[in-house]
XYZ file of C-alpha atoms in Angstrom:
648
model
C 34.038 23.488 8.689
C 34.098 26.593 11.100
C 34.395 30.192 11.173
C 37.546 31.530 11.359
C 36.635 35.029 12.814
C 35.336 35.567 16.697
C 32.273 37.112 15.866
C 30.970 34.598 12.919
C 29.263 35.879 9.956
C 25.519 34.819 9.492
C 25.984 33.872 5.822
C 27.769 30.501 4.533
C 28.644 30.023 1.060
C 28.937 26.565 -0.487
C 29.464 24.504 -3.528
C 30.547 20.876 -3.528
C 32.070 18.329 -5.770
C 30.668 14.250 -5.601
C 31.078 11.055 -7.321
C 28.457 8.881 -8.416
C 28.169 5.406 -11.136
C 24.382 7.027 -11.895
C 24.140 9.469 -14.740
C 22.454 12.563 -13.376
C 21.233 13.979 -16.131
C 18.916 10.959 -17.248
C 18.122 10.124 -13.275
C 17.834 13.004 -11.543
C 19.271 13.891 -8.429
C 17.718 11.578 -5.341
C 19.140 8.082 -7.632
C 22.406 10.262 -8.186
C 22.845 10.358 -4.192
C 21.149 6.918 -3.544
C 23.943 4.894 -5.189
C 26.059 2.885 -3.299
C 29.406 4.291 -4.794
C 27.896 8.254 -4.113
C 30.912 10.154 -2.439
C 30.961 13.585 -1.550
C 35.093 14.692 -2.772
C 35.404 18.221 -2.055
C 33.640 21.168 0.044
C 34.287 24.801 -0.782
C 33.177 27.179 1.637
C 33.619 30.562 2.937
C 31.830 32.702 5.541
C 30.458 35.852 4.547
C 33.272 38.056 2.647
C 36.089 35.551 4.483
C 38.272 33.882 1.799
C 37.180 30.443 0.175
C 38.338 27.377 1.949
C 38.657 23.952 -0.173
C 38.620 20.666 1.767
C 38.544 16.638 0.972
C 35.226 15.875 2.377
C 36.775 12.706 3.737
C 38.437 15.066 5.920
C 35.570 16.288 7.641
C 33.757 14.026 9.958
C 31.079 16.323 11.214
C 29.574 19.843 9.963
C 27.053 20.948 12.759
C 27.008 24.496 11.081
C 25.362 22.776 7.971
C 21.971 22.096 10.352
C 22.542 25.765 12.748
C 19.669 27.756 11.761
C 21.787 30.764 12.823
C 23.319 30.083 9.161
C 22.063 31.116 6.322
C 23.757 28.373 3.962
C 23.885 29.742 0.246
C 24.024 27.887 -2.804
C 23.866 28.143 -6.494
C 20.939 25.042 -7.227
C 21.213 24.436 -3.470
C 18.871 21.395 -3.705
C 22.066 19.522 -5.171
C 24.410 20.523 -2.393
C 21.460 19.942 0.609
C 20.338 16.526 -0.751
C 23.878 15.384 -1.388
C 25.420 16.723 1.857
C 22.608 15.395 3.781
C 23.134 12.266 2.621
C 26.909 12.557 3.478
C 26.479 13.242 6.466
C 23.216 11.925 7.430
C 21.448 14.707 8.381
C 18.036 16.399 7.179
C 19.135 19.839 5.812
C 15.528 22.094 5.856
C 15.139 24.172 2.713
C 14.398 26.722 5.241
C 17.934 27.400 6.171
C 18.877 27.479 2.706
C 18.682 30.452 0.136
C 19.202 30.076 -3.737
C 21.495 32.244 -6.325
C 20.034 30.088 -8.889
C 16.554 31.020 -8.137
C 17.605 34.972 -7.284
C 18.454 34.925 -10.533
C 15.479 33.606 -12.354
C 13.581 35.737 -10.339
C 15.552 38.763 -11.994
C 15.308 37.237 -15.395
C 18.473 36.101 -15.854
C 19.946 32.992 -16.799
C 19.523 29.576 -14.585
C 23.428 28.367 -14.851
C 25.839 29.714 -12.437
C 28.132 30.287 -16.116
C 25.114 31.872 -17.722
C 24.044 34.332 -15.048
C 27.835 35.241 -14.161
C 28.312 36.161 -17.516
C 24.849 38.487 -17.769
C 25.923 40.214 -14.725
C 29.635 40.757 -15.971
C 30.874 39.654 -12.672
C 34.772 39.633 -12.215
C 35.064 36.275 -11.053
C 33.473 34.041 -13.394
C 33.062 30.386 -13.070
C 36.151 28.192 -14.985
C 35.610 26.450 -17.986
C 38.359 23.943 -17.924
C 35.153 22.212 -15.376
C 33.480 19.882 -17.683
C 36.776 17.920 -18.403
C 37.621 17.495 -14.189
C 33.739 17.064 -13.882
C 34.210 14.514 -16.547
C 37.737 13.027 -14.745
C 37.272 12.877 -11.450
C 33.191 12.572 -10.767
C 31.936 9.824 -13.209
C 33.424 6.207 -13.928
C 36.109 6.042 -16.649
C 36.563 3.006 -19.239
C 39.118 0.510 -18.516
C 42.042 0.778 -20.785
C 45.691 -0.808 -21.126
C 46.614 2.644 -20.207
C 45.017 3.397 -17.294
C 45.326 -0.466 -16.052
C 41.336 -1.662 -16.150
C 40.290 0.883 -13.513
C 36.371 2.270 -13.404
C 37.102 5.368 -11.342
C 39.678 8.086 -11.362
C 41.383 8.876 -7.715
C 43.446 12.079 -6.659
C 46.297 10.195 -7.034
C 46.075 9.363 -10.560
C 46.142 12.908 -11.967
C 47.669 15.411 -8.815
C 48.102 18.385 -11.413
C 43.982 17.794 -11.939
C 43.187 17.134 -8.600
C 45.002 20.622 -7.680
C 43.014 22.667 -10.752
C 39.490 20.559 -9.598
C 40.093 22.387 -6.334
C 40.538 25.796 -7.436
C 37.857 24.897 -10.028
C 34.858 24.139 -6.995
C 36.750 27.781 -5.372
C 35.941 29.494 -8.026
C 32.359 28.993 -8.575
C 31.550 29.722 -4.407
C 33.231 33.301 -5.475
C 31.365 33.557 -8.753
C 28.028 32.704 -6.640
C 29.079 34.841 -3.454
C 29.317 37.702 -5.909
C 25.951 37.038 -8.121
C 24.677 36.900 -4.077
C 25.863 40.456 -3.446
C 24.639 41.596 -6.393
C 21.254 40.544 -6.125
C 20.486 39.885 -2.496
C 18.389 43.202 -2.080
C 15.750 41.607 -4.137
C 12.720 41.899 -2.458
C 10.936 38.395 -2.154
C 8.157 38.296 -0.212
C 7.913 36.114 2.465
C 5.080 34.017 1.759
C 6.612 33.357 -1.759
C 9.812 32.125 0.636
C 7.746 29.851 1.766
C 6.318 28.596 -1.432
C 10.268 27.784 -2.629
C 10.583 25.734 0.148
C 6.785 23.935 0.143
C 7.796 23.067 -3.457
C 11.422 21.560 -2.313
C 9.606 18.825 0.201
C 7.212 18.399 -2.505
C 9.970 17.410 -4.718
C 11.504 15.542 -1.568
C 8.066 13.505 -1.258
C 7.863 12.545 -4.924
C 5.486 10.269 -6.439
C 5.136 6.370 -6.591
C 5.537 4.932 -9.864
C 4.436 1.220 -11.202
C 7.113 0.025 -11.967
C 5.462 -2.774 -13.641
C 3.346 -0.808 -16.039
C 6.687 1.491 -16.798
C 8.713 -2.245 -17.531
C 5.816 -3.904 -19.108
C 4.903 -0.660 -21.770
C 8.519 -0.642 -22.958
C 8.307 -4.584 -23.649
C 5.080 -4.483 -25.490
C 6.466 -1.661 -27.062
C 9.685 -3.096 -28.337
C 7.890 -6.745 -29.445
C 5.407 -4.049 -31.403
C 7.793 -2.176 -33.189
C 9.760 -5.341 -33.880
C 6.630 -7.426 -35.239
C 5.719 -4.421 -37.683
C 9.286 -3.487 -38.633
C 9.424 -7.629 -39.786
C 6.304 -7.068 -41.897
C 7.161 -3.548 -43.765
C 10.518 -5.425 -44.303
C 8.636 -7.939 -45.970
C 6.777 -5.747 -48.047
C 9.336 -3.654 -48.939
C 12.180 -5.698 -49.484
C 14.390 -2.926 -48.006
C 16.904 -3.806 -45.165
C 16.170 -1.044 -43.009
C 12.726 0.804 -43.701
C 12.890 2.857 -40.908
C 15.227 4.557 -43.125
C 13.773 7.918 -44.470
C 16.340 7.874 -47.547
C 15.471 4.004 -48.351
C 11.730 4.447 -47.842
C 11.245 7.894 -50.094
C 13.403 6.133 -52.649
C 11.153 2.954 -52.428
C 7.938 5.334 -52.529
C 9.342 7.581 -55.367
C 9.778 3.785 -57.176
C 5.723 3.564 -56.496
C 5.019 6.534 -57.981
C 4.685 8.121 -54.569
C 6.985 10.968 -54.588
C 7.396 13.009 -51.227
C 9.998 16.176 -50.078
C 9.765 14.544 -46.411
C 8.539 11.856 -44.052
C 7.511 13.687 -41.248
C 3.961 12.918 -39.687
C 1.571 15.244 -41.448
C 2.955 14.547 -44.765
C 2.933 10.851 -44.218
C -0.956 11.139 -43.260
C -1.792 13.093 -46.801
C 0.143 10.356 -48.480
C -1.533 7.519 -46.530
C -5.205 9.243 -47.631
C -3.999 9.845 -51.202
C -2.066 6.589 -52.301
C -4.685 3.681 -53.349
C -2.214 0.911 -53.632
C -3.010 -1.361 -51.100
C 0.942 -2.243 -50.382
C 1.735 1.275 -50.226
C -1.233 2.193 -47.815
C -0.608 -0.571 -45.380
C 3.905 0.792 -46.101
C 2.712 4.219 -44.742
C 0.094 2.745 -42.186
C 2.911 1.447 -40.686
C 5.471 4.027 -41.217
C 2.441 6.456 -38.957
C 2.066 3.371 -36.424
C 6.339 3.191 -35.870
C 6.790 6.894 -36.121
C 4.797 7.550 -32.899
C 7.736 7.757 -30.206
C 5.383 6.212 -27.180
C 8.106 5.139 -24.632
C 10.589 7.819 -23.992
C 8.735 8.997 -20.900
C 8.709 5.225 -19.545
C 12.062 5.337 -19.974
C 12.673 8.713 -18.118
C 10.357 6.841 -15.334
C 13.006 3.769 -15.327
C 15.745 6.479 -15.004
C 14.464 8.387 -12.416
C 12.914 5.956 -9.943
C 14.374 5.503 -6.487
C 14.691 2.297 -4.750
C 11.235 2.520 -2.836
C 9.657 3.611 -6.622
C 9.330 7.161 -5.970
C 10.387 9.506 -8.698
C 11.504 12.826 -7.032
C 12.491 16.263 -8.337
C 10.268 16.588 -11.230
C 9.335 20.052 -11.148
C 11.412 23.029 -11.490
C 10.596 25.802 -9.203
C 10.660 29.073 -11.209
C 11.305 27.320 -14.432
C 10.004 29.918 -15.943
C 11.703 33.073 -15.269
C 9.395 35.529 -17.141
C 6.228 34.176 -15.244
C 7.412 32.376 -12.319
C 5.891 29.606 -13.160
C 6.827 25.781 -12.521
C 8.668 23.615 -15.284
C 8.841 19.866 -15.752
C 12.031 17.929 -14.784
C 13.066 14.179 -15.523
C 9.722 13.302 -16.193
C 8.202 16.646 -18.143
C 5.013 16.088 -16.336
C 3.916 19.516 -18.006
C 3.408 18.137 -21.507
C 2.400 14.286 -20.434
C -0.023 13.064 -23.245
C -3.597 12.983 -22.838
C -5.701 10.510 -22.095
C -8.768 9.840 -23.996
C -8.878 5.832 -23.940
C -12.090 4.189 -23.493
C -11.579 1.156 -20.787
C -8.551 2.651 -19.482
C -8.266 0.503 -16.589
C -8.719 -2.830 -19.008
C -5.862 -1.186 -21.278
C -3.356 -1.054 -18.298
C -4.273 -4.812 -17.680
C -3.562 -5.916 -20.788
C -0.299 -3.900 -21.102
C 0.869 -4.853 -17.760
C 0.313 -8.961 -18.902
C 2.454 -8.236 -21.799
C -0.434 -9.562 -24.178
C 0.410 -7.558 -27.474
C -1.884 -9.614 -29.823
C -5.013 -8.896 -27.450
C -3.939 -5.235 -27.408
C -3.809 -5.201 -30.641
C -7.389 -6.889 -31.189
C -8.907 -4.247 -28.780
C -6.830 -1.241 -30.036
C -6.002 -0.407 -33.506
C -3.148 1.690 -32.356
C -0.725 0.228 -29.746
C 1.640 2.999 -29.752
C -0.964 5.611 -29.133
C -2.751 3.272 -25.882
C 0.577 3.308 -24.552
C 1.126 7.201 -25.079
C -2.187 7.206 -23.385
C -1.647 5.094 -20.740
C 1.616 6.941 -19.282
C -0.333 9.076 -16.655
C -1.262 5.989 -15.615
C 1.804 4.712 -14.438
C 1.839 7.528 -11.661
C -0.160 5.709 -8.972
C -0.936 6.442 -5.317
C 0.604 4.242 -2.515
C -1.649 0.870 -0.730
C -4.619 2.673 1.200
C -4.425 5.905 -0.606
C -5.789 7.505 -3.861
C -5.251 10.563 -5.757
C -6.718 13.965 -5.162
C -6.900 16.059 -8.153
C -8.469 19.479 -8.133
C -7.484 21.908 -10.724
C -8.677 25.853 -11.188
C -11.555 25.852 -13.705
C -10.652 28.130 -16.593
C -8.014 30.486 -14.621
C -6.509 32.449 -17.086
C -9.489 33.535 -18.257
C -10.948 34.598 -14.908
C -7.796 36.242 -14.384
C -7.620 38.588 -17.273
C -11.502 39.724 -16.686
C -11.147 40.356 -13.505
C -7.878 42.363 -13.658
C -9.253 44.561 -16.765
C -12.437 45.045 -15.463
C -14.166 42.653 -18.066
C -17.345 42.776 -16.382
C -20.147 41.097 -18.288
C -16.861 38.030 -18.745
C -17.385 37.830 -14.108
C -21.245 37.325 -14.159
C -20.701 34.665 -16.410
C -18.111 33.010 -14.207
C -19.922 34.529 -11.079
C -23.340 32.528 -12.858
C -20.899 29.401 -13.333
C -21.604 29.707 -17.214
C -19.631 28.862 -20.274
C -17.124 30.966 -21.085
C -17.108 29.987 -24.777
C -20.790 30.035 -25.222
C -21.025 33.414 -23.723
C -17.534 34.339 -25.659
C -19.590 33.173 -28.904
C -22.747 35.008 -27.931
C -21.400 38.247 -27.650
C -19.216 37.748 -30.740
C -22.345 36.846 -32.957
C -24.942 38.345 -30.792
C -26.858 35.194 -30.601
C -27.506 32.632 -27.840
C -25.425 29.769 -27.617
C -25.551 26.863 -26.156
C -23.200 23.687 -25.449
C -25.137 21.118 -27.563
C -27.961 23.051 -28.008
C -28.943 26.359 -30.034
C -26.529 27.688 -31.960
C -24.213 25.134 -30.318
C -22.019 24.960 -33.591
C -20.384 28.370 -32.986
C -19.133 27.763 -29.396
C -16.227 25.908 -31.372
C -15.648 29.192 -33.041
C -16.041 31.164 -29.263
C -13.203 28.738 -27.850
C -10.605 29.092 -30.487
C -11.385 33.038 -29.816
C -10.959 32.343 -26.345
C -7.814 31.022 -26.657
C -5.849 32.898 -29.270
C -7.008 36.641 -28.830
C -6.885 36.496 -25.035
C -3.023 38.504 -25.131
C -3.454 40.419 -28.629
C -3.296 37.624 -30.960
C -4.466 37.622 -34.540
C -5.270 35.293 -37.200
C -1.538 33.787 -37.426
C -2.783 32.853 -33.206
C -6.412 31.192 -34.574
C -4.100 29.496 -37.428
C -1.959 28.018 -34.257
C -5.060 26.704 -32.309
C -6.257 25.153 -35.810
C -8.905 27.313 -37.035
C -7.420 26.596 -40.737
C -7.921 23.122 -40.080
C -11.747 23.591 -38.803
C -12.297 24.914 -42.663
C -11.929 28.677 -41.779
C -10.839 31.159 -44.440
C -8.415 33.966 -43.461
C -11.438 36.334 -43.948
C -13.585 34.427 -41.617
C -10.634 34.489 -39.049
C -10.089 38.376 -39.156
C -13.960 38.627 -38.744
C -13.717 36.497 -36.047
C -10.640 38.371 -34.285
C -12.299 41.742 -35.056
C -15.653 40.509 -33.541
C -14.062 39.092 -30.184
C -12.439 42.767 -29.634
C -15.359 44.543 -29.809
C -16.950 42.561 -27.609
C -13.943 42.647 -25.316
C -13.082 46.166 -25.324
C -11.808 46.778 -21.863
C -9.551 43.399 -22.146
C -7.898 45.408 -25.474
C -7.840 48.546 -23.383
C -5.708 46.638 -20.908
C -3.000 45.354 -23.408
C -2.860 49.293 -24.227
C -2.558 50.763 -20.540
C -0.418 48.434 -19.428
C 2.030 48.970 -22.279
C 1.488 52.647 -21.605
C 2.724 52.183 -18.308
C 5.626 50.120 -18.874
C 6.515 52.766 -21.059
C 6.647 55.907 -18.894
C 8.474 53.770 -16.435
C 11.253 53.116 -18.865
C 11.202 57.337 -19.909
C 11.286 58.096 -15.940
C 13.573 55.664 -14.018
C 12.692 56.030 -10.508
C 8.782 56.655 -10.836
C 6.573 53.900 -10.049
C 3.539 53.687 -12.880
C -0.006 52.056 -11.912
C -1.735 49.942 -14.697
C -5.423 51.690 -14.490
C -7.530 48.620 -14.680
C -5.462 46.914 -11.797
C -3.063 46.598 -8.587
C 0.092 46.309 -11.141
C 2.776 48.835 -11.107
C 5.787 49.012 -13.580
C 9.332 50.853 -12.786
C 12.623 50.953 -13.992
C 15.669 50.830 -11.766
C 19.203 50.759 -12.087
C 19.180 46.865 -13.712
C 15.981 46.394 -15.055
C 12.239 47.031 -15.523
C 10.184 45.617 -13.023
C 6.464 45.405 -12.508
C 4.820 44.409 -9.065
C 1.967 42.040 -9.117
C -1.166 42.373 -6.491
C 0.569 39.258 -4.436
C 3.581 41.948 -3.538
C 5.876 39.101 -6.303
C 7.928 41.344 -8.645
C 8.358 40.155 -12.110
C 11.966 41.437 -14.279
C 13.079 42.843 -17.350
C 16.540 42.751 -17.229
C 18.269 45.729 -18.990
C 14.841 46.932 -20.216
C 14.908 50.108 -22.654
C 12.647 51.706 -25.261
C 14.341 50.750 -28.778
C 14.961 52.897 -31.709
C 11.646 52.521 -33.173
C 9.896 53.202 -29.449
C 9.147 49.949 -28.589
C 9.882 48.335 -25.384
C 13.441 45.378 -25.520
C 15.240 43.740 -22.560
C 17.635 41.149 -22.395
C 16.686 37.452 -22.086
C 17.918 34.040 -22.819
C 16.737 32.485 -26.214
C 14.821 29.145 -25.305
C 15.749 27.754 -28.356
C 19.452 28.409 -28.662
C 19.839 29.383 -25.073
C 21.825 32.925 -25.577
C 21.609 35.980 -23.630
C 20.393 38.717 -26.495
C 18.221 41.216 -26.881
C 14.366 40.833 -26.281
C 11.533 42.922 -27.680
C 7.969 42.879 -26.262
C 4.542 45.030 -26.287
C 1.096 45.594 -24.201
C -0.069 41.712 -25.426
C 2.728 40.089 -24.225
C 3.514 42.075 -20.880
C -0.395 40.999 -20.101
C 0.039 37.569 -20.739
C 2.932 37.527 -18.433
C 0.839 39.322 -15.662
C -1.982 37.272 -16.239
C 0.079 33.997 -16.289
C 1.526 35.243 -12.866
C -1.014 35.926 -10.928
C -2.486 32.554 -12.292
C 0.770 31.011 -10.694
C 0.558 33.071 -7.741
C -2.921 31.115 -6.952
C -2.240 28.073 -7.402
C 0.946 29.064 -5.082
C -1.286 30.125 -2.491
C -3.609 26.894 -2.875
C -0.481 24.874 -2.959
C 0.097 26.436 0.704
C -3.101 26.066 1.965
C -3.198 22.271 0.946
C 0.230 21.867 2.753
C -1.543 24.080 6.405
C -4.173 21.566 5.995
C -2.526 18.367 5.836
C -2.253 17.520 2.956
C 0.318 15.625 0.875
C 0.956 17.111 -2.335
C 3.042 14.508 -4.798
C 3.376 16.880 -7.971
C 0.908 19.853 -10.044
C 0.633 20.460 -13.180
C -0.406 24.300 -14.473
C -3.308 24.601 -12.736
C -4.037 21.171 -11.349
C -2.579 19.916 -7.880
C -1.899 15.564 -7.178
C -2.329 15.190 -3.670
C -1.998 11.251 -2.352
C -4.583 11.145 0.540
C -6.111 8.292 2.585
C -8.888 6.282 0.944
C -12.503 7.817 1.702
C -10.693 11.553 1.481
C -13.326 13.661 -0.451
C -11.599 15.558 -3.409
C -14.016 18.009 -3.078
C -12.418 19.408 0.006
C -9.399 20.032 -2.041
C -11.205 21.735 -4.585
C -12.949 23.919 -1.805
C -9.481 24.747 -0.472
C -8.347 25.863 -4.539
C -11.807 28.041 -4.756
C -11.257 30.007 -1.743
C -10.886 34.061 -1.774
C -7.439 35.303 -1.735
C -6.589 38.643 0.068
C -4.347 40.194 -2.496
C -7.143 39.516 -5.459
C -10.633 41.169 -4.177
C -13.355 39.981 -6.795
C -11.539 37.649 -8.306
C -13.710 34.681 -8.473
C -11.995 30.949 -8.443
C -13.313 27.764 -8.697
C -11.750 23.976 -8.118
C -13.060 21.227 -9.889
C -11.621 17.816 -9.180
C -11.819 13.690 -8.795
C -10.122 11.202 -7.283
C -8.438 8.186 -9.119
C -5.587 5.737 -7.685
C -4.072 6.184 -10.493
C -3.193 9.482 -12.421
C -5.525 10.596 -15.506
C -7.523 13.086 -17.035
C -11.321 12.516 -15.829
């Protein structure tokens, strides 16, 4: 792999094709490249604007441009090709050598996939589709037939006609990413976020130990749970399969119990309506075997390497409207809570396998399990956790940036925010557990749905309906945290404003009054500059027919590029949830300056595995400090230490 011209270009293209027995989807990456059978097959590769080269990687017995840091190597997902190439050739590739089109084009908001993006950008050479059936061919095992004579593995010389289209397959997508490159490599990225791309890929290299005895251990009690109560609703129902939603409505409807569905709330009315004993003890159990409790052990299983580290579960810029981190393998962002009294006794009994004691202490073995995976994420012999987390950062955030200012003496006090919320709502005192204590319930549900514009369909979605509210009490209740948040409401309208005449003047840069944020609209898309220097993107952003503001996005439900609407509410919660990131990005760098190994974070909370006797308030000292780019904006890390991962 060398240049072809005298005076080399500085930029080196890549995109490989490997072989592996593990399924990467379900393990990740780092197991992917671990196996024994892992094989690099082909390297595609061009300098600069040079034309693509395709080679057998069993050609190639060295690649010292791959680890010259006079290279700038360039790939789409480039963790894939500098964790499987440096495993091929058994090298450390740093991140720092290394520059994304994947994440160039998050950062633009446009689609993740190399297919995706390509097609958003209407580039000219866009990636093949004939790929997944090669990918399928030539990179995975096959199943022995009589036809293909009981082989596991497809070769080169089993299909040449494939072999030949694989190769011009892996050319095409290094031209399809070379030209997404030179279409977006004059986005500016700041260099301290450059650094925060490649903090996050050693953090993702370091990776977190797992007990794997807990993860093996839940699944069995698990399985000899759902198998003991499956026996006994069997038994009382006389149907063969009563897992069956068909078999068990027509069984109910046979009771007297008639139902449209079987999902989990309706299952709970039932269960509090139906006075039957046999039928109440039928749905008891139908709640108890409904509760999926095991599918993140079983993502643990998948993922874990052979030293018991899981690696690669977050996602750096996962999401592209905010920036923010997204869960991978392991979805750390949405692990269940944990609420379990005698946690550590629980993990005991679940690691012994002891179901009937469980089930003596516990009245709910599904949901101790649910509870107890944190848990399995534990810190190696001689260390424990670290875990510091910002103390209500969103809503610091938005104060501080609209100039809420009686919202920063209570933070700057260290007060409640949903006391003080519910005190200047009902223009009472309020205090946690003590006067007027009832109504904080009513300031935190405010807090949390009419922070970015919401209304009473926001309250409904935090549960205000189910804490006996009428709609009339929730309007109240929205109408009385606006008034006495009227520069937070003047925000959502100034910064609309200004995303607004940036869209009617392309060109002009427009300030948001109440803050360091400044909205224009270039050739591509409307962008808006946060105080940290990071730009956030709305691709293809235009005022609509009716006035209001649309850009192009991908769907997260269906995953299609289409047209986007938005308003002052929403473009603040983005800010807001930026800047939030951009803090704990900063922390996250500051940890790493200091020595500090971080395993994984979550939102607003950073894991760091430190030697026992390491005091976590140091790492919540290091989360609270002042940031340059955010004057008066007052932070605060609260934290504990655990050797094994929970919520305090």
């Amino acid at each position: 792999m060398t240049s072809t011209s005298c005076n080399a270009p500085q930029e080196l293209f890549i995109d490989i094709e490997t072989y592996s027995g593990v399924d990467i989807r379900s393990a990740g990456l780092y197991p992917y490249v671990e196996s024994d059978d892992f094989e690099v097959l082909l390297i595609a590769y061009a300098f600069g604007d040079e034309p693509v080269q395709v080679v057998e990687a069993s050609c190639i017995t060295g690649a010292p441009v791959l680890t010259d840091p006079h290279f700038l190597k360039i790939a789409h997902n480039n963790a894939f090709e500098r964790t499987a190439l440096g495993k091929w050739f058994g090298k450390y590739l740093p991140p720092e050598q290394w520059s994304d089109t994947m994440i160039l084009a998050a950062m633009n908001g446009l689609p993740m996939s190399l297919e995706a993006a390509g097609a958003a950008l209407q580039i000219t050479d866009q990636k093949l589709d004939t790929g997944t059936a090669l990918i399928n061919y030539f990179c995975k095992p096959c199943k022995p037939t009589i036809a293909n004579k009981g082989r596991t593995r497809n070769l080169p010389e089993h299909a040449p006609d494939k072999w030949e289209k694989f190769k011009e397959y892996c050319r095409r997508d290094v031209e399809a990413m070379r030209q997404i490159y030179r279409r977006l490599q004059a986005f500016p990225v700041p260099d301290w976020e450059r650094k925060v791309w490649c903090l996050d890929a050693r953090i993702n290299e370091r990776g977190v130990l797992v007990d794997t005895d807990l993860v093996k251990s839940a699944i069995a009690v698990d399985d000899a749970f759902k198998a003991e109560h499956t026996k006994e609703m069997r038994m009382l129902t006389g149907l063969d399969n009563p897992n069956s939603v068909a078999q068990l409505k027509e069984w109910l409807d046979a009771r007297g119990v008639s139902c449209e569905t079987l999902n989990k709330a309706s299952v709970a009315d039932l269960h509090k309506e139906a006075t039957d004993k046999t039928t109440k003890r039928v749905l008891e159990l139908r709640q108890l075997l409904g509760k999926t409790s095991t599918k993140k052990y079983h993502a643990m299983e998948n993922a874990v390497g052979k030293d018991h580290r899981v690696r690669g579960l977050l996602q750096y810029y996962g999401a592209g409207r905010t920036g923010r981190w997204a869960g991978r393998l392991v979805q750390v962002q949405n692990l269940p809570q944990n609420h379990l009294y005698g946690i550590v006794a629980a993990r005991e009994l679940v690691r012994a396998r002891d179901l009937e004691f469980l089930e003596l202490c516990y009245n709910n073995v599904p949901d101790v399990l649910s509870q107890l995976i944190r848990t399995a994420f534990i810190a190696k012999p001689g260390h424990t956790f670290l875990v510091a987390d910002y103390a209500a950062i969103e809503a610091r955030v938005i104060a501080w940036m609209a100039g809420e200012q009686w919202r920063m003496d209570v933070f700057a006090k260290g007060g409640d925010i949903y006391c003080s919320s519910a005190s200047q709502m009902f223009k009472v005192p309020v205090e946690k557990h003590g006067v007027n204590g009832h109504l904080r319930q009513k300031g935190k549900i405010a807090e949390l749905a009419c922070g970015y514009g919401g209304g009473v369909s926001a309250l409904r979605a935090f549960g205000a309906d189910k804490m006996g509210l009428s709609g009339a009490e929730m309007q109240l209740i929205v109408d009385q945290w606006r008034a006495a948040s009227p520069r937070i409401c003047n925000f959502w309208r100034k910064t609309e404003g200004a995303a607004k005449a940036a869209l009617q003047n392309p060109g002009r840069r427009f300030k948001v009054p109440t803050c360091e944020v400044y909205y224009w609209r270039d050739k591509d898309a409307l962008r808006c500059q946060l105080p940290s220097g990071r730009i956030l993107t709305y691709w293809g952003a235009r005022l609509d027919n009716d006035g209001s503001i649309c850009f192009q996005g991908q769907n997260q439900t269906t995953r299609k590029w289409e047209k986007t609407s938005t308003w002052g509410g929403k473009l603040v919660e983005n800010i807001v949830q930026a800047v939030a990131r951009d803090c704990l990005a900063v922390a996250l760098l500051r940890l790493d300056q200091a020595g500090y190994d971080i395993t994984f974070h979550v939102h607003d909370e950073v894991i760091v595995e430190a030697p026992e006797g390491t005091p976590w308030q140091d790492v919540a000292e290091v989360m609270g400090r002042p940031i340059s780019w955010a004057p008066g904006l007052l932070l605060r890390g609260d934290g504990y230490e655990t050797t094994f991962y929970m919520k305090d």
